[in-house]
CSV table of C-alpha atoms in Angstrom, one decimal:
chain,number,residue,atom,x,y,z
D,1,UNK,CA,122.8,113.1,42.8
D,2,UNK,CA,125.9,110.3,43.5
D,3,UNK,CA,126.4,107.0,42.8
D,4,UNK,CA,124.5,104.8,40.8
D,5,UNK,CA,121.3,106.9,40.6
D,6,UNK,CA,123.4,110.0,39.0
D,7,UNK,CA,125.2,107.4,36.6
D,8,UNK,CA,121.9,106.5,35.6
D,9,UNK,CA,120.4,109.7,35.0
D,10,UNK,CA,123.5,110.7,32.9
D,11,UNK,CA,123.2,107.4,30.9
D,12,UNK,CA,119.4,108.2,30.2
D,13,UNK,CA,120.0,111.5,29.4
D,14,UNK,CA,123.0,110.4,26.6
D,15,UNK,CA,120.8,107.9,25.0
D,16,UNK,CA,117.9,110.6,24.8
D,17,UNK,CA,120.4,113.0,23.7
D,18,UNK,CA,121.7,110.6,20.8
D,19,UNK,CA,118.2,109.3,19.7
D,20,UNK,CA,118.5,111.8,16.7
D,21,UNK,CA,119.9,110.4,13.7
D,22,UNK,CA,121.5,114.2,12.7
D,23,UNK,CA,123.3,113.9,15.9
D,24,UNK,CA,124.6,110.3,15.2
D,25,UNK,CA,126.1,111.1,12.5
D,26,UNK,CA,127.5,114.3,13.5
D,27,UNK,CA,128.8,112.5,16.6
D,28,UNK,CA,130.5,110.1,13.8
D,29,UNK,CA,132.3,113.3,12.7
D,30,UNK,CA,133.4,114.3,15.6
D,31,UNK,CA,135.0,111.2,16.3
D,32,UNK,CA,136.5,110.8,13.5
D,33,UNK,CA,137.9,114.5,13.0
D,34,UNK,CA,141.8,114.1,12.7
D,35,UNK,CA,142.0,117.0,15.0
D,36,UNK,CA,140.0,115.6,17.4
D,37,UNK,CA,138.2,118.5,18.6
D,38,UNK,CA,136.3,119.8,15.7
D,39,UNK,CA,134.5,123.4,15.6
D,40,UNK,CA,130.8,123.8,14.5
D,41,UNK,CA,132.0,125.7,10.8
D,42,UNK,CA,134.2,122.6,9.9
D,43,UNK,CA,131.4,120.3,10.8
D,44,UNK,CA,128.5,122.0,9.2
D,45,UNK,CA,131.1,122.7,6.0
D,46,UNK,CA,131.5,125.4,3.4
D,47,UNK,CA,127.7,125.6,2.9
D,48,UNK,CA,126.7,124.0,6.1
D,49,UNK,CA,124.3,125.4,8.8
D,50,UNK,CA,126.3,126.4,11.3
D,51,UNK,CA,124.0,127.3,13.8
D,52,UNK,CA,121.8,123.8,13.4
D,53,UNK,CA,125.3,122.3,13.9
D,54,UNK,CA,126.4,124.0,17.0
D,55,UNK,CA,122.7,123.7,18.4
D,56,UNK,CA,123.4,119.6,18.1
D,57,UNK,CA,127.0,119.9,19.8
D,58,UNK,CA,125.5,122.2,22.2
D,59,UNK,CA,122.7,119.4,23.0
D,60,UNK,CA,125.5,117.1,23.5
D,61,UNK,CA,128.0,118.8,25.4
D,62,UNK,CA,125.0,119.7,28.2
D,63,UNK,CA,125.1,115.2,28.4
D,64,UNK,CA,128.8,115.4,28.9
D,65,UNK,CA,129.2,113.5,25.4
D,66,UNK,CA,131.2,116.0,24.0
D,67,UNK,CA,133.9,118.9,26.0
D,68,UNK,CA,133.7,122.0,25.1
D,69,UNK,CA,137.3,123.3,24.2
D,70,UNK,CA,138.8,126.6,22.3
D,71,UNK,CA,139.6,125.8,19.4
D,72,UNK,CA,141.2,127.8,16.4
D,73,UNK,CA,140.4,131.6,16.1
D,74,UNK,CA,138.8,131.3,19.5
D,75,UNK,CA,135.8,129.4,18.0
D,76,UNK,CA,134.5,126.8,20.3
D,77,UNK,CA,135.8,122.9,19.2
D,78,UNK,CA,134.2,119.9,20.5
D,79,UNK,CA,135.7,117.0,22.0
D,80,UNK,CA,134.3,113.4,22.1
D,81,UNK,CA,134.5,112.3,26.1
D,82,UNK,CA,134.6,108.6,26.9
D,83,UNK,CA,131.1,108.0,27.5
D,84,UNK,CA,130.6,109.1,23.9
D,85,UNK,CA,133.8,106.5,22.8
D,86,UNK,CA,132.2,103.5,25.0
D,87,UNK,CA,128.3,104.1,24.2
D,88,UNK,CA,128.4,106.0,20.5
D,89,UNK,CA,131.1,104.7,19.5
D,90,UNK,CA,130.4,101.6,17.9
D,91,UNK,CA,127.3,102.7,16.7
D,92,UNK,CA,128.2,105.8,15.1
D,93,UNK,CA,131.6,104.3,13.3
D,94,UNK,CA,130.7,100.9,12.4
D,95,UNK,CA,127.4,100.4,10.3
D,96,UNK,CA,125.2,98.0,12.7
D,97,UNK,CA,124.1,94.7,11.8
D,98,UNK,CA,120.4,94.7,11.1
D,99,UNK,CA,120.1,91.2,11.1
D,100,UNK,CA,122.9,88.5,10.5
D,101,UNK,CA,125.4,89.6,13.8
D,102,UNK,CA,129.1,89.1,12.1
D,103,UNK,CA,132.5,90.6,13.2
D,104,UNK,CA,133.9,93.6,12.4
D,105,UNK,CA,135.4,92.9,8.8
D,106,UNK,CA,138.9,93.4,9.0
D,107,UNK,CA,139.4,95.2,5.6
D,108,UNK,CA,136.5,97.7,7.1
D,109,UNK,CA,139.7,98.7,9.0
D,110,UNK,CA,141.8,98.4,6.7
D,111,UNK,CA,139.8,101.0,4.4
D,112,UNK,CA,139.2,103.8,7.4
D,113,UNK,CA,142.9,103.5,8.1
D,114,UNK,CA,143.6,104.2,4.4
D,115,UNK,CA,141.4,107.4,4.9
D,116,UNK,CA,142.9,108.5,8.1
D,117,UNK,CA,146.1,108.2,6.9
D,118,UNK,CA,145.4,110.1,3.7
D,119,UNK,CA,143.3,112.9,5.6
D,120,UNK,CA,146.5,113.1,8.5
D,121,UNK,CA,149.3,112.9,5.5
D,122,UNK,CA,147.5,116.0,3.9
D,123,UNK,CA,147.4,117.6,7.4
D,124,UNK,CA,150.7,117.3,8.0
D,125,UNK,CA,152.1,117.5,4.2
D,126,UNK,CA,154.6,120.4,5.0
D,127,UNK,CA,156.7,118.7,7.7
D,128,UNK,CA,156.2,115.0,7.4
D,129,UNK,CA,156.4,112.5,4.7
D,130,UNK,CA,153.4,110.0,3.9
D,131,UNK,CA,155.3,107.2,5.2
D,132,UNK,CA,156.5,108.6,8.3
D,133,UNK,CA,152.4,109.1,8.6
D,134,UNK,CA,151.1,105.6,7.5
D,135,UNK,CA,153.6,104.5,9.9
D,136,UNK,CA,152.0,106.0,12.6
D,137,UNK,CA,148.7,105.4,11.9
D,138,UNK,CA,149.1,101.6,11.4
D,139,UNK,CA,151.6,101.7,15.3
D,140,UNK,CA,148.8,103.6,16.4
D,141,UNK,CA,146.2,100.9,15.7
D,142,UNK,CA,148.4,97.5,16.9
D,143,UNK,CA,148.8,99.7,19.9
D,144,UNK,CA,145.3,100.0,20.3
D,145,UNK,CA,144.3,97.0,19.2
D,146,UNK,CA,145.9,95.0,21.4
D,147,UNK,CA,144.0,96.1,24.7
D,148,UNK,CA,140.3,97.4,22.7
D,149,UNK,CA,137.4,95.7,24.4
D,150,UNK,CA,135.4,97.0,21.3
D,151,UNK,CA,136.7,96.9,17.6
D,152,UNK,CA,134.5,98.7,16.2
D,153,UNK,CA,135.8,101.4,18.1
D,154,UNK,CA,139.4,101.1,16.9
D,155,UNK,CA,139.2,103.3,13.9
D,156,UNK,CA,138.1,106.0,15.4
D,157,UNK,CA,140.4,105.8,18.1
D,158,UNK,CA,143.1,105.2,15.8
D,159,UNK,CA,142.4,108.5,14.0
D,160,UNK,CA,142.4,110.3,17.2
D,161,UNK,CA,145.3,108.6,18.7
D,162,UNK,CA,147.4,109.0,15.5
D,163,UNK,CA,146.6,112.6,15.0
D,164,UNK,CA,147.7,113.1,18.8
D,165,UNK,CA,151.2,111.6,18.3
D,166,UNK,CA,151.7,113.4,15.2
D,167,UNK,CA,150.8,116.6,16.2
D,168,UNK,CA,153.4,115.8,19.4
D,169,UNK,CA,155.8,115.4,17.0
D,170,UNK,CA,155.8,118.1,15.0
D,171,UNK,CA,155.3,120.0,18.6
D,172,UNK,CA,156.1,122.7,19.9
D,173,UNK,CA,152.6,123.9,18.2
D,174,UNK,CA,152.5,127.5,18.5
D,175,UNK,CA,149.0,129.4,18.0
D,176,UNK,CA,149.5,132.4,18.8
D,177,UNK,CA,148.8,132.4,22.3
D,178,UNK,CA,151.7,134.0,24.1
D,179,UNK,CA,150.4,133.0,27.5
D,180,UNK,CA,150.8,129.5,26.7
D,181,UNK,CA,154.6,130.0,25.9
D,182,UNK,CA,157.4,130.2,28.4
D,183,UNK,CA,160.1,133.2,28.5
D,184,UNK,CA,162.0,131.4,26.3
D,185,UNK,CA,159.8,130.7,23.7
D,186,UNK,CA,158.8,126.7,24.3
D,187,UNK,CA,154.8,126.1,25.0
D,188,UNK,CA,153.5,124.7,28.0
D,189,UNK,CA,153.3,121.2,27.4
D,190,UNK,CA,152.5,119.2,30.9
D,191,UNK,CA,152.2,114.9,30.2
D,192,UNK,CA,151.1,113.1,33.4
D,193,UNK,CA,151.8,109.6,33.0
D,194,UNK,CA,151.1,106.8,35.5
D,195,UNK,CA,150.7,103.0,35.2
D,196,UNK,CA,147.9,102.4,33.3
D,197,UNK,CA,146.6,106.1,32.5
D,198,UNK,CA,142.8,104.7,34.4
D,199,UNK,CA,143.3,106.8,37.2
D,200,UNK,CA,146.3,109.2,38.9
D,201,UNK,CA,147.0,110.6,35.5
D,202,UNK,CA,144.0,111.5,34.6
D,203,UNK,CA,143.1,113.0,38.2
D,204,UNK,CA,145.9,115.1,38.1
D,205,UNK,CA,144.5,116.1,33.5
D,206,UNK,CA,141.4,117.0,34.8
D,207,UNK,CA,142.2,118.7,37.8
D,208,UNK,CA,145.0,120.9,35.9
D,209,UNK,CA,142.8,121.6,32.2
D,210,UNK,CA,140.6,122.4,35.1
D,211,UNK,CA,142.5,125.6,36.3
D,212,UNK,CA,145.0,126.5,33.7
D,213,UNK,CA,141.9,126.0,30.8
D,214,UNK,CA,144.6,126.4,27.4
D,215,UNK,CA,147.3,128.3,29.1
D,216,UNK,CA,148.8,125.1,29.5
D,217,UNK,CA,148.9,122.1,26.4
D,218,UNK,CA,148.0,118.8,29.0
D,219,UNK,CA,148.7,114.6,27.9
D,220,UNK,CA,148.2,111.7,29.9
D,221,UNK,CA,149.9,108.1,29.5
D,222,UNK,CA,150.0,104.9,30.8
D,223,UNK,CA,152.8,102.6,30.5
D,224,UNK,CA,150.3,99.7,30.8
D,225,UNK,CA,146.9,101.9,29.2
D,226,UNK,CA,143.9,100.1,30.7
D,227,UNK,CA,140.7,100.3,28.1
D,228,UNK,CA,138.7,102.9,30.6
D,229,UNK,CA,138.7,105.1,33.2
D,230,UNK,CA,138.5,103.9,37.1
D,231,UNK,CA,134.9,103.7,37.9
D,232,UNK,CA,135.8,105.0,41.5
D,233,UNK,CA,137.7,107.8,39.9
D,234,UNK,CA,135.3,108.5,37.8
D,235,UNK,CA,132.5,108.8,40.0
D,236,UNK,CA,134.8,111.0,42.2
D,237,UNK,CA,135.8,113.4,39.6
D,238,UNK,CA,132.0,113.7,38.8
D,239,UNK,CA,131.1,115.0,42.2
D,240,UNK,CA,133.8,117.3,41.6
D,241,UNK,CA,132.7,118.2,38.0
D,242,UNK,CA,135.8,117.2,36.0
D,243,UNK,CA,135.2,114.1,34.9
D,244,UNK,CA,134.4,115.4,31.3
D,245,UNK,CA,138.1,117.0,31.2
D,246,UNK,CA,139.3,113.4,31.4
D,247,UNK,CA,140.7,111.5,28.0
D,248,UNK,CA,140.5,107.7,26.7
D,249,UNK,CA,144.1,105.5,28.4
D,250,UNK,CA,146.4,105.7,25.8
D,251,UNK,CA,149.9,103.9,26.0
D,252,UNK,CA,153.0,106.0,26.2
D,253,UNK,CA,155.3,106.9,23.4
D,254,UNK,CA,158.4,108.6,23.2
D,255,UNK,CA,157.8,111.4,20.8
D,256,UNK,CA,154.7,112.4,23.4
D,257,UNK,CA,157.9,112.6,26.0
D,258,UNK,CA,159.4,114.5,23.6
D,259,UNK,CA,156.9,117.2,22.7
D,260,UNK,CA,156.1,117.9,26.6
D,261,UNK,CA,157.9,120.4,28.3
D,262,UNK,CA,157.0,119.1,31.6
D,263,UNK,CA,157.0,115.3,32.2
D,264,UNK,CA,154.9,114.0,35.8
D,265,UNK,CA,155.2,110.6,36.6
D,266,UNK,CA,152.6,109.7,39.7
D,267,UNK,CA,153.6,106.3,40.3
D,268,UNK,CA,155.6,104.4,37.2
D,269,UNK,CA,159.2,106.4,37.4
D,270,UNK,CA,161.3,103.5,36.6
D,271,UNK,CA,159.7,102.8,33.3
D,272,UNK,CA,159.1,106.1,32.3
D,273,UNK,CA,162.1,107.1,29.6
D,274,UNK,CA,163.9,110.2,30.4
D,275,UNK,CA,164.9,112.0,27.6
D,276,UNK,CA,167.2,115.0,28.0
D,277,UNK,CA,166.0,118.5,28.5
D,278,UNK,CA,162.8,117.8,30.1
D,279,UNK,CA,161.8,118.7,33.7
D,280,UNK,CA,160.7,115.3,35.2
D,281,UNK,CA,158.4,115.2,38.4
D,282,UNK,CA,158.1,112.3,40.1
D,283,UNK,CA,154.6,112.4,42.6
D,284,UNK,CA,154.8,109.6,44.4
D,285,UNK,CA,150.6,109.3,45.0
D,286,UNK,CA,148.9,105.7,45.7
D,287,UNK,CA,146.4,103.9,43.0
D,288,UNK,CA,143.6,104.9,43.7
D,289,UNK,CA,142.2,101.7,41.7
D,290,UNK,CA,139.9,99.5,44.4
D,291,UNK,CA,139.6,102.2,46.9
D,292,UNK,CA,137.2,103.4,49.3
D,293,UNK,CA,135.1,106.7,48.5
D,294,UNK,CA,136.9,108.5,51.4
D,295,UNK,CA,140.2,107.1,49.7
D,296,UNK,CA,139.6,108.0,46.6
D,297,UNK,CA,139.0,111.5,47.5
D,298,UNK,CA,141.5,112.3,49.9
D,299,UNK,CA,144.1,110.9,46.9
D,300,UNK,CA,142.2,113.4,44.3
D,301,UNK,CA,142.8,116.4,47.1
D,302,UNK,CA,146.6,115.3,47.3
D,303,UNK,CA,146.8,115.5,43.5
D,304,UNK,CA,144.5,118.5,43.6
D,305,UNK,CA,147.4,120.6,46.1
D,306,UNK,CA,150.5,119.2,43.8
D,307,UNK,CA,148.9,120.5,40.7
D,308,UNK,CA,148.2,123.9,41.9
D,309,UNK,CA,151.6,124.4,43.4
D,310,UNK,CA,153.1,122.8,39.8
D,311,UNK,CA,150.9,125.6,37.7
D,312,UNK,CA,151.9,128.2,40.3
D,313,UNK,CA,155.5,127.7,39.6
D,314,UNK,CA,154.5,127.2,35.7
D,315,UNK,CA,152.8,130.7,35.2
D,316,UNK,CA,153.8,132.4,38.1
D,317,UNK,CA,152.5,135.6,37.7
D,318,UNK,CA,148.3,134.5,36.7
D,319,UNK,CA,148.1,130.7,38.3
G,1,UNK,CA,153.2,105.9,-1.8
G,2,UNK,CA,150.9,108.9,-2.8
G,3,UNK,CA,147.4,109.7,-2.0
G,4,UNK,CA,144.8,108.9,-4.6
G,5,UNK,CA,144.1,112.0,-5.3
G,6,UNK,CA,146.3,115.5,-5.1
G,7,UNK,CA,145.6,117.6,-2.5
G,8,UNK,CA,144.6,121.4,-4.0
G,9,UNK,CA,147.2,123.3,-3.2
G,10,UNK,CA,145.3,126.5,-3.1
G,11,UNK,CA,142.8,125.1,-0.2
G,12,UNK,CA,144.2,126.7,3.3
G,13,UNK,CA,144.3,123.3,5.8
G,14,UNK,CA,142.1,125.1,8.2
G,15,UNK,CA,139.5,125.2,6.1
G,16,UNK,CA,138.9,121.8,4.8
G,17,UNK,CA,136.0,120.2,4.9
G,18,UNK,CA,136.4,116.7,7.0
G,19,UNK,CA,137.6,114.1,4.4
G,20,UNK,CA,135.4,111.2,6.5
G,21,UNK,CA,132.2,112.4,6.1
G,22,UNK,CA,130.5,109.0,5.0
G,23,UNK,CA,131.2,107.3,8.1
G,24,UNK,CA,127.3,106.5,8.8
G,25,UNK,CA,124.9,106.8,6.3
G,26,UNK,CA,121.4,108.3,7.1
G,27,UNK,CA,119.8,104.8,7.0
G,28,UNK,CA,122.7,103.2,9.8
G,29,UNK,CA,121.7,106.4,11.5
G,30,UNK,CA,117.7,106.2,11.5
G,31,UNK,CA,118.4,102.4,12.0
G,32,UNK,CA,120.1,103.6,15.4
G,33,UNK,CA,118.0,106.5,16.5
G,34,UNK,CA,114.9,104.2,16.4
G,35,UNK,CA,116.6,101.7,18.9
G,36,UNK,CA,117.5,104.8,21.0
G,37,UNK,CA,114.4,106.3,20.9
G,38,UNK,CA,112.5,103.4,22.2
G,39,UNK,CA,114.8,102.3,25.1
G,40,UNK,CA,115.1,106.4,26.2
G,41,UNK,CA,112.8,105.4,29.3
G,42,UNK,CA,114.7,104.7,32.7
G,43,UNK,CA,112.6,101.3,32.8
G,44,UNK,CA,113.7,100.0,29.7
G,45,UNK,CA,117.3,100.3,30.2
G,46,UNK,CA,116.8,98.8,33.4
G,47,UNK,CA,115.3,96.0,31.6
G,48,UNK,CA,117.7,95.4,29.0
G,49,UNK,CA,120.5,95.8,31.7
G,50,UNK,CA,118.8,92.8,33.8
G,51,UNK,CA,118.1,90.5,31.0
G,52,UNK,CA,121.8,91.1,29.8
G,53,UNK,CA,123.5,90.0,32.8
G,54,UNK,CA,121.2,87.2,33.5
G,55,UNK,CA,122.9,83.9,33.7
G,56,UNK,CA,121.8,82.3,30.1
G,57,UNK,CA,121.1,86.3,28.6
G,58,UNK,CA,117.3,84.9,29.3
G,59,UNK,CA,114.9,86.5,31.6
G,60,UNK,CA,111.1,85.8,32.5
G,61,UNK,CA,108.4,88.0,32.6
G,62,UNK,CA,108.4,87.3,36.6
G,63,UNK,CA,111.9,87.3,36.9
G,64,UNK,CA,111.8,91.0,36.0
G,65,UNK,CA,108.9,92.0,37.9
G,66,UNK,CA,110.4,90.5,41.3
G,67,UNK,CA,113.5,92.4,40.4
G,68,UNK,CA,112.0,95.8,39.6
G,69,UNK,CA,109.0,95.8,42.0
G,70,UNK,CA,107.3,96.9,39.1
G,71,UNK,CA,103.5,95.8,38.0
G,72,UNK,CA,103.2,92.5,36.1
G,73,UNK,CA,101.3,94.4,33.1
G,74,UNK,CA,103.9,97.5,33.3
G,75,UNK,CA,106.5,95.0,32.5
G,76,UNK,CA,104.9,93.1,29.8
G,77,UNK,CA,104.3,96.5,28.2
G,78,UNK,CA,107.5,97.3,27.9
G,79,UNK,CA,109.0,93.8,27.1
G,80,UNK,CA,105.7,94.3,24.2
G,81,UNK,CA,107.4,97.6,22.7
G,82,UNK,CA,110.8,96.6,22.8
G,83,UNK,CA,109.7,92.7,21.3
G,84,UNK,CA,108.3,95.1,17.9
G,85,UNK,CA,110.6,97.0,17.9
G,86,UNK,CA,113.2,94.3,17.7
G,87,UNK,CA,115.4,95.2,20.4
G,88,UNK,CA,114.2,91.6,22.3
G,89,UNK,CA,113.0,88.4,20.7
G,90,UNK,CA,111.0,86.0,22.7
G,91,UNK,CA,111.2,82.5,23.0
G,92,UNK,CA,108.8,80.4,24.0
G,93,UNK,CA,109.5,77.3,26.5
G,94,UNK,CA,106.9,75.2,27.9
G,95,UNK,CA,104.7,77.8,29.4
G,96,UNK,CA,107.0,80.2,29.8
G,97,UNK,CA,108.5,82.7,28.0
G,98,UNK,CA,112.0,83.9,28.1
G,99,UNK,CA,113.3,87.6,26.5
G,100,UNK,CA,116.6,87.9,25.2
G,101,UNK,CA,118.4,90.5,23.5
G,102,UNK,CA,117.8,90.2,19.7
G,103,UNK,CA,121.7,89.0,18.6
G,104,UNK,CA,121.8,91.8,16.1
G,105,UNK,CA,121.7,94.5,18.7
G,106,UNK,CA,123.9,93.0,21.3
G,107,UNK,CA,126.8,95.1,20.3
G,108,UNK,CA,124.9,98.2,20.1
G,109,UNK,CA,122.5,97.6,23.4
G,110,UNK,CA,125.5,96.0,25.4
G,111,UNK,CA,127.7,99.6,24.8
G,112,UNK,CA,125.0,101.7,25.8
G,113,UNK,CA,124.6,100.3,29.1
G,114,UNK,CA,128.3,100.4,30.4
């Protein structure tokens, strides 16, 4: 199963997968979650069925629309994957137009920011004040917004993206898991950054979520975020089943430097901003973007070596 | 600037209930699983893929035959389903008769094929 004939498959498979309209709007949950990787109990709610909810989310993570992850008190959380963004997306945030086609009306937005921004202000209501929030949310979307091929995407996004940087900010995050903390106390924050976060970075995401799982916190930037993944390194990371373990380009911002312990830059080291106290990397790997197969995978296996040796000297003792 | 309305302060954050639960409503969401439903067939989405990157968004019956070495009547079938179920709108030109993508469901058809 390669190439376009696996694509395929995987495409029929989503759209079978999402012709449920319990799923669509559960999907339009998940999206939306402000932690971005909700757990079947907070979906299904106080009084919710859990089970019926997990079944769904189950269903979906088998088409690679949602990543399984651990989430809080070691219950399973679920988090959207691209395809989900790029083929559910639009369709399970914006209502769709039955029959006169208009744009996205702007104060649309303008009312699921207000929401996001309330829901992330209450999140975050010990450390940070509502400003500093509605600050981030409304960054957060101009950011986006100025390289979304689909707008009825950008709320949804935004929430994520927003609830990302915030939760860098207030960073380090500790819950409970010794092994994800250093001797000296700081969690294991890796952020691989690269031009436009479509390819090397999110190689070297995949491959490390991969074998360190949630012993080690991982982030990706681009300083120039392109709207999707590499096709090539897509496909390549399929064959090697890590593509789900990938994340949407997202621009780089400072307090996500900040909040990482461990800063790789694979390509992009003179506009990356060095801030004091981080260990800085610099892999000097070629874009993969445009390549041959053969290419493409011999880049992945040179990413592949660095990352192990980089966890090895993280966690010496278990990587 | 506060929010509208106070949080409780005796809710524990972890246990929250999501605050953007009304983001679809069950009729956006049957509206949606009745367009997935009917294009969850390999030919279909082939179909919709062809006549969305043909040059005018138009294709002809035959145009879509030749380019799926599929069965004249196989095609129409499907072009039939997807006409009622109004995923495609027809429009009639001299003899012919070209399908497009109903406008309505651009958006939604044009995401799930990338």
């Amino acid at each position: 199963m390669s190439g376009t004939a696996g694509y395929e498959e995987l495409r029929l498979r989503q759209v079978m997968a999402m012709a449920d309209p319990d799923r669509l709007r559960l999907l339009a949950l998940v999206i939306t979650d402000a932690s971005g990787q909700p757990t079947a109990s907070l979906l299904a709610g106080r009084d919710g069925d859990v089970d019926g909810v997990r079944g769904h989310l189950e269903a979906m993570a088998d088409a690679a629309l949602v990543a399984r992850v651990a989430g809080p008190g070691g219950e399973t959380g679920y988090r959207p994957t691209p395809d989900a963004l790029a083929r559910f997306g639009g369709a399970a945030i914006a209502s769709p137009t039955v029959r006169h086609p208009e744009p996205v009306d702007p104060s649309d937005h303008a009312r699921l920011l207000a929401r996001i921004t309330a829901e992330l202000a209450r999140d975050h209501a010990q450390v940070l004040a509502p400003e500093t929030v509605a600050r981030f949310v409304a960054d957060s979307y101009d950011l986006l917004a100025a390289r979304a091929s689909v707008r009825n995407q950008l709320p949804a996004l935004t929430a994520r993206f927003a609830a990302d940087r915030l939760s860098a900010l207030v960073a380090p995050v500790d819950d409970g898991d010794p092994a994800s903390v250093d001797a000296a106390g700081r969690s294991l924050d890796v952020l691989f950054v690269c031009v436009h976060n479509a390819g090397r970075s999110q190689i070297a995401a995949a491959v490390l979520r991969a074998a360190a799982g949630d012993r080690v916190r991982v982030r990706t930037a681009g300083t120039v975020p392109w709207s999707r993944i590499d096709p090539g390194v897509r496909s390549e990371l399929a064959r090697r089943d890590i593509d789900r373990l990938t994340e949407m380009p997202r621009p780089l911002t400072d307090e996500v430097i900040r909040a990482s312990r461990v800063v790789v830059t694979l390509g992009c080291g003179d506009v990356c901003p060095v801030v004091p106290g981080r260990r800085y990397l610099d892999w000097p790997i070629e874009n993969p973007a445009g390549r041959s197969v053969e290419e493409i995978s011999r880049i992945v296996d040179d990413i592949t070596a660095r990352v192990h040796d980089l966890l090895t000297d993280l966690l010496p003792r278990s990587g | 600037m506060s929010p509208a309305e106070p949080a409780p302060s005796s809710r524990p954050s972890r246990e929250r209930t999501p605050a953007l639960r009304a983001t679809l409503s069950r009729e956006q969401a049957e509206s949606t699983a009745a367009l997935l439903r009917v294009v969850s067939d390999p030919t279909r989405l082939q179909i919709l893929s062809l006549i969305r990157t043909s040059p005018d968004g138009a294709s002809r019956v035959a145009d879509l035959t030749r380019a799926l070495g599929l069965r004249q009547p196989t095609v129409s079938h499907h072009l039939k389903v997807m006409t009622e179920a109004e995923i495609l709108t027809r429009r009639p030109a001299g003899r012919e008769v070209w399908y497009m993508i109903e406008p309505a469901r651009l958006d939604a058809v044009g995401d799930l094929l990338r």
